PDB file of C-alpha atoms in Angstrom:
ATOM      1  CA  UNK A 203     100.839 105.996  17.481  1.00 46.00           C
ATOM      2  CA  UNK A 204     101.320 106.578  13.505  1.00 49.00           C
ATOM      3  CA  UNK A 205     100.559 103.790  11.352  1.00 51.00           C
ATOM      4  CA  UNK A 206     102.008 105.171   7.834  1.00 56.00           C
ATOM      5  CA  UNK A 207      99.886 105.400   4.508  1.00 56.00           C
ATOM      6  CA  UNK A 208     102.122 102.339   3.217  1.00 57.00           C
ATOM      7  CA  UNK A 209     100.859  99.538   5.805  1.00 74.00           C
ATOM      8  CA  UNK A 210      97.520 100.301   5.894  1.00 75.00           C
ATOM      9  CA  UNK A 211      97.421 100.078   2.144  1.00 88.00           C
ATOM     10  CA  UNK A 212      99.152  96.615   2.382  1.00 91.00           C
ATOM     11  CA  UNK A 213      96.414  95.874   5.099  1.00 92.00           C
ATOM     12  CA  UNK A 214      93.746  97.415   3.106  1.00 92.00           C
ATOM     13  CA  UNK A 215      94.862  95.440  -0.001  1.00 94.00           C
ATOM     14  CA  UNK A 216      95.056  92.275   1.557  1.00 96.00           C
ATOM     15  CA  UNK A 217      91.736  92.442   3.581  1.00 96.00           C
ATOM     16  CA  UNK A 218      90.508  92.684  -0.012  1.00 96.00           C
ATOM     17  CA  UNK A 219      91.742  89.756  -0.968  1.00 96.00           C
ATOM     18  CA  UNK A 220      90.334  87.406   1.553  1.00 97.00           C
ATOM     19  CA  UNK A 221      87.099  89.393   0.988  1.00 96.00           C
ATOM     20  CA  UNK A 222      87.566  88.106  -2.490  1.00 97.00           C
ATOM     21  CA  UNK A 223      87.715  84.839  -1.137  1.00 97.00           C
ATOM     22  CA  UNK A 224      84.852  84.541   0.957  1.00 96.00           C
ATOM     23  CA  UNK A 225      82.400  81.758  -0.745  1.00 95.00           C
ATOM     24  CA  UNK A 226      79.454  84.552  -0.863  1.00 95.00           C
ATOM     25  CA  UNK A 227      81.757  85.948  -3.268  1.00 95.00           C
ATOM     26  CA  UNK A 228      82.541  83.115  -5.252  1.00 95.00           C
ATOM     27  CA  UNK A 229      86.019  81.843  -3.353  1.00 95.00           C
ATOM     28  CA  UNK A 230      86.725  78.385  -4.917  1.00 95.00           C
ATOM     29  CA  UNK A 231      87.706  75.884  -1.698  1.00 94.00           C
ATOM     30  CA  UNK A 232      89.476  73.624  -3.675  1.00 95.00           C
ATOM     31  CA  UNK A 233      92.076  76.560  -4.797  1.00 96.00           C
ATOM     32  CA  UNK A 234      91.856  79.076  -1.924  1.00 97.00           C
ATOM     33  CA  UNK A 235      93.159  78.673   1.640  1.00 97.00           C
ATOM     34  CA  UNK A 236      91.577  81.228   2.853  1.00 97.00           C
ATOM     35  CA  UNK A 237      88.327  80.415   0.901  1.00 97.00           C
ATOM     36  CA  UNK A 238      88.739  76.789   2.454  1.00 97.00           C
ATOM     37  CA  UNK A 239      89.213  78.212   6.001  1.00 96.00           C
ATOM     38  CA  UNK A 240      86.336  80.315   5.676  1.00 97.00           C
ATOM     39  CA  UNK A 241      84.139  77.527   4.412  1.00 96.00           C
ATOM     40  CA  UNK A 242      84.857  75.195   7.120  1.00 96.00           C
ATOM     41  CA  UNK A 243      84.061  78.211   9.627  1.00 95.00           C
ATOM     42  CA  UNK A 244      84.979  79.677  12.923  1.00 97.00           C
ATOM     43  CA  UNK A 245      86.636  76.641  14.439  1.00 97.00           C
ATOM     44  CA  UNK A 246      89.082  76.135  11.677  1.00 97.00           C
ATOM     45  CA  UNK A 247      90.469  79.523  11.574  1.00 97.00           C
ATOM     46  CA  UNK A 248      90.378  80.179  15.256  1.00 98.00           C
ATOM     47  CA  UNK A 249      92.282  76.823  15.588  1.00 98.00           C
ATOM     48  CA  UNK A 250      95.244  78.269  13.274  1.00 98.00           C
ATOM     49  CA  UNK A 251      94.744  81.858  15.319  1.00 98.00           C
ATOM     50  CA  UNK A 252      95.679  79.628  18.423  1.00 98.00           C
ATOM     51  CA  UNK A 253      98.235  77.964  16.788  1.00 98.00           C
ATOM     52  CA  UNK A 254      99.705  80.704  15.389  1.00 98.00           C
ATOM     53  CA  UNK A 255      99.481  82.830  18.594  1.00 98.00           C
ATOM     54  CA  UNK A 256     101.690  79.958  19.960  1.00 98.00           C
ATOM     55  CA  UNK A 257     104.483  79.769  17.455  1.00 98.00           C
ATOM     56  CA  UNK A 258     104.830  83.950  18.244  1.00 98.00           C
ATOM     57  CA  UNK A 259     105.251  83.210  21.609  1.00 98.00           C
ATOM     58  CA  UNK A 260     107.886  80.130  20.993  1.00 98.00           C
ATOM     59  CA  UNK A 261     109.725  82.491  18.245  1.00 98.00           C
ATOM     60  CA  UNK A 262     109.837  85.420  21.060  1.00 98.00           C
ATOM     61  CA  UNK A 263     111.364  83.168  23.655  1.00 98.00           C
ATOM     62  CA  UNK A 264     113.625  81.384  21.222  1.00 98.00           C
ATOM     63  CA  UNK A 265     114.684  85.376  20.127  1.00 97.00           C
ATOM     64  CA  UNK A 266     115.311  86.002  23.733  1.00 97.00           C
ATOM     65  CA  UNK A 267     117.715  83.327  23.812  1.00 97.00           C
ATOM     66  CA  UNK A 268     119.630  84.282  20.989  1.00 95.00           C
ATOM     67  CA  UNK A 269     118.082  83.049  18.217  1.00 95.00           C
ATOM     68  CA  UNK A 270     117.031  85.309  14.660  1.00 96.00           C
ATOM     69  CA  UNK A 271     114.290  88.022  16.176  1.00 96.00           C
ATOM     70  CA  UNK A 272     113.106  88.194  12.348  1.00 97.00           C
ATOM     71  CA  UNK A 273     111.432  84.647  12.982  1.00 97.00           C
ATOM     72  CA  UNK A 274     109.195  86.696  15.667  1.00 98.00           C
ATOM     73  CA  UNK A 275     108.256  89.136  12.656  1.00 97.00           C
ATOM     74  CA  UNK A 276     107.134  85.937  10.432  1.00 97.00           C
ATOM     75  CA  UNK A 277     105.090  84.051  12.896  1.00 98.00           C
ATOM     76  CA  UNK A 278     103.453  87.821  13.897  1.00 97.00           C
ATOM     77  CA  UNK A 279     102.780  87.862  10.221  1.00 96.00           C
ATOM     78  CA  UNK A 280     100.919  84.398  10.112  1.00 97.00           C
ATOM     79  CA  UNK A 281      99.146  85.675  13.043  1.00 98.00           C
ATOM     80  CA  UNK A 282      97.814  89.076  11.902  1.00 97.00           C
ATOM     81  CA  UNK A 283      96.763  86.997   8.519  1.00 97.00           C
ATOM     82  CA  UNK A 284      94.683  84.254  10.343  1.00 98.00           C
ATOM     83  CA  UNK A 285      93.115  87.507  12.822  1.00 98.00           C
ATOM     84  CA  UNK A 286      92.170  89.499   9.298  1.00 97.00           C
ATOM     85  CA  UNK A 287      90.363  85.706   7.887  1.00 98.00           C
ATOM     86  CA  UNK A 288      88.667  86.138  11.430  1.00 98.00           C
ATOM     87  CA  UNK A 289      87.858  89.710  10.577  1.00 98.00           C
ATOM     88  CA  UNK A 290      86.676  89.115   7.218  1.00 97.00           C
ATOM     89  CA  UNK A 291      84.220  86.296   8.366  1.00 97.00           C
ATOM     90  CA  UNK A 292      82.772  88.568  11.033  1.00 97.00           C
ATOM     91  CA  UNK A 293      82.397  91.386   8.651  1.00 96.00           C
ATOM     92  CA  UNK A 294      85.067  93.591  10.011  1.00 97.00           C
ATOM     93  CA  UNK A 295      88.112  94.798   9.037  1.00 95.00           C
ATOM     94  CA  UNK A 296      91.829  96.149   9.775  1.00 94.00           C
ATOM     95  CA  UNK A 297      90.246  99.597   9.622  1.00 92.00           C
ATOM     96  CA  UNK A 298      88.134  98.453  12.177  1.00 95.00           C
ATOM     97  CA  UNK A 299      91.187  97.304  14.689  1.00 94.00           C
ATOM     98  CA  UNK A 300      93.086 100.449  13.200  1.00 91.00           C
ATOM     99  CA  UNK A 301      90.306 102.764  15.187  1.00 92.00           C
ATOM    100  CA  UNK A 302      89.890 101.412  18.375  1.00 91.00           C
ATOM    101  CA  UNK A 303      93.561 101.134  18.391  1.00 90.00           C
ATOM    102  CA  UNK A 304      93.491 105.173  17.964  1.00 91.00           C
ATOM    103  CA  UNK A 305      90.948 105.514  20.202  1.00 88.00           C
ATOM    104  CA  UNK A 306      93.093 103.872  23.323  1.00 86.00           C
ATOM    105  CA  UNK A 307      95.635 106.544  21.753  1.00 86.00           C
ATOM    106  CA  UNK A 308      96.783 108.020  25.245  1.00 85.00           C
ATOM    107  CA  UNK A 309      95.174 105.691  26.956  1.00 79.00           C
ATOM    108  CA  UNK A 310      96.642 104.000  29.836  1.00 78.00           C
ATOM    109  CA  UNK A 311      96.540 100.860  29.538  1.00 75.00           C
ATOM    110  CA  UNK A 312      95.676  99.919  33.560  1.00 82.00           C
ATOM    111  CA  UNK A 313      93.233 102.303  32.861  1.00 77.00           C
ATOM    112  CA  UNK A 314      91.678 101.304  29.753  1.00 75.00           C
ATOM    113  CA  UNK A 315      91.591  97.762  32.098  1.00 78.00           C
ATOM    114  CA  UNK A 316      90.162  99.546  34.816  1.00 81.00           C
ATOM    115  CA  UNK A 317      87.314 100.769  32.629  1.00 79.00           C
ATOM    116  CA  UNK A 318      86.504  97.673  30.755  1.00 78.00           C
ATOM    117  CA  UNK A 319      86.012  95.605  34.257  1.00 85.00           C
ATOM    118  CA  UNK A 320      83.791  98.903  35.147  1.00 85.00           C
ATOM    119  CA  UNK A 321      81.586  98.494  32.638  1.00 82.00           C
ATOM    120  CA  UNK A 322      81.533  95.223  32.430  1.00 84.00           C
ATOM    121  CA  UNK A 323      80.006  94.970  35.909  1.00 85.00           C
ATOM    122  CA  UNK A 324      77.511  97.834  35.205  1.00 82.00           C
ATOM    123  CA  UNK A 325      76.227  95.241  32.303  1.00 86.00           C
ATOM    124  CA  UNK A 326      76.161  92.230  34.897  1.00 84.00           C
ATOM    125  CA  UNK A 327      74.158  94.145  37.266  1.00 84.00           C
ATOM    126  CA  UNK A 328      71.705  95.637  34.881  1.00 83.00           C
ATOM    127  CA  UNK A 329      71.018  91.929  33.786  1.00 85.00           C
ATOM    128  CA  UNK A 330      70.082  90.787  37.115  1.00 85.00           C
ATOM    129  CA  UNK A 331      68.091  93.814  37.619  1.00 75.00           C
ATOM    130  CA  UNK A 332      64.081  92.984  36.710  1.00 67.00           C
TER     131      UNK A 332
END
């Protein structure tokens, strides 16, 4: 997987932006969206994540019947930018997503499964070990 210079600069610059907007930082609710999200906290922007997680799905089945597929591309779009408000609040960041999605590089992805269930039992059982 190759993610050119290009995007991650977009991604880069925009991350910066809601950084920008973050109240700590001096984001201005009553002018900023994403300042407002961020001030009303993880419930309002996870709300809009589910939302917008929706409308990709509707726009994907609508595009499977025939309709534009570039409606899929703008409701992905709203998607990723509610996800990087999430980021930003949690102190990550696109480079963040950008790794581990290199580091399931050649990865199956039953496998990658398969591993995460692994170790998630190994955790389970070491908590209910004394």
């Amino acid at each position: 997987m190759s993610t050119s210079p290009l995007s991650q600069d977009a991604l880069a610059r925009l991350a910066a932006v809601i950084e920008s907007r973050k109240p700590a930082n001096g984001g201005d609710a009553e002018k900023s969206y994403v300042t407002r999200l961020l001030a009303r906290g993880p419930d309002a922007f996870l709300k809009k994540i589910g939302e917008e997680a929706t409308e990709v799905v509707m726009a994907a089945k609508d595009a499977s019947n025939g309709a534009d597929a570039a409606k899929v591309v703008n409701e992905v779009a709203d998607l990723w930018f509610h996800s990087m408000i999430a980021l930003a609040y949690y102190g990550l960041s696109p480079a963040d997503v950008i790794a581990e999605l290199a580091r399931r590089e050649g990865t199956s992805g039953i496998e990658e499964k398969a591993l995460r269930k692994v170790q998630a039992r190994e955790i389970a059982e070491e908590r209910k070990s004394p």
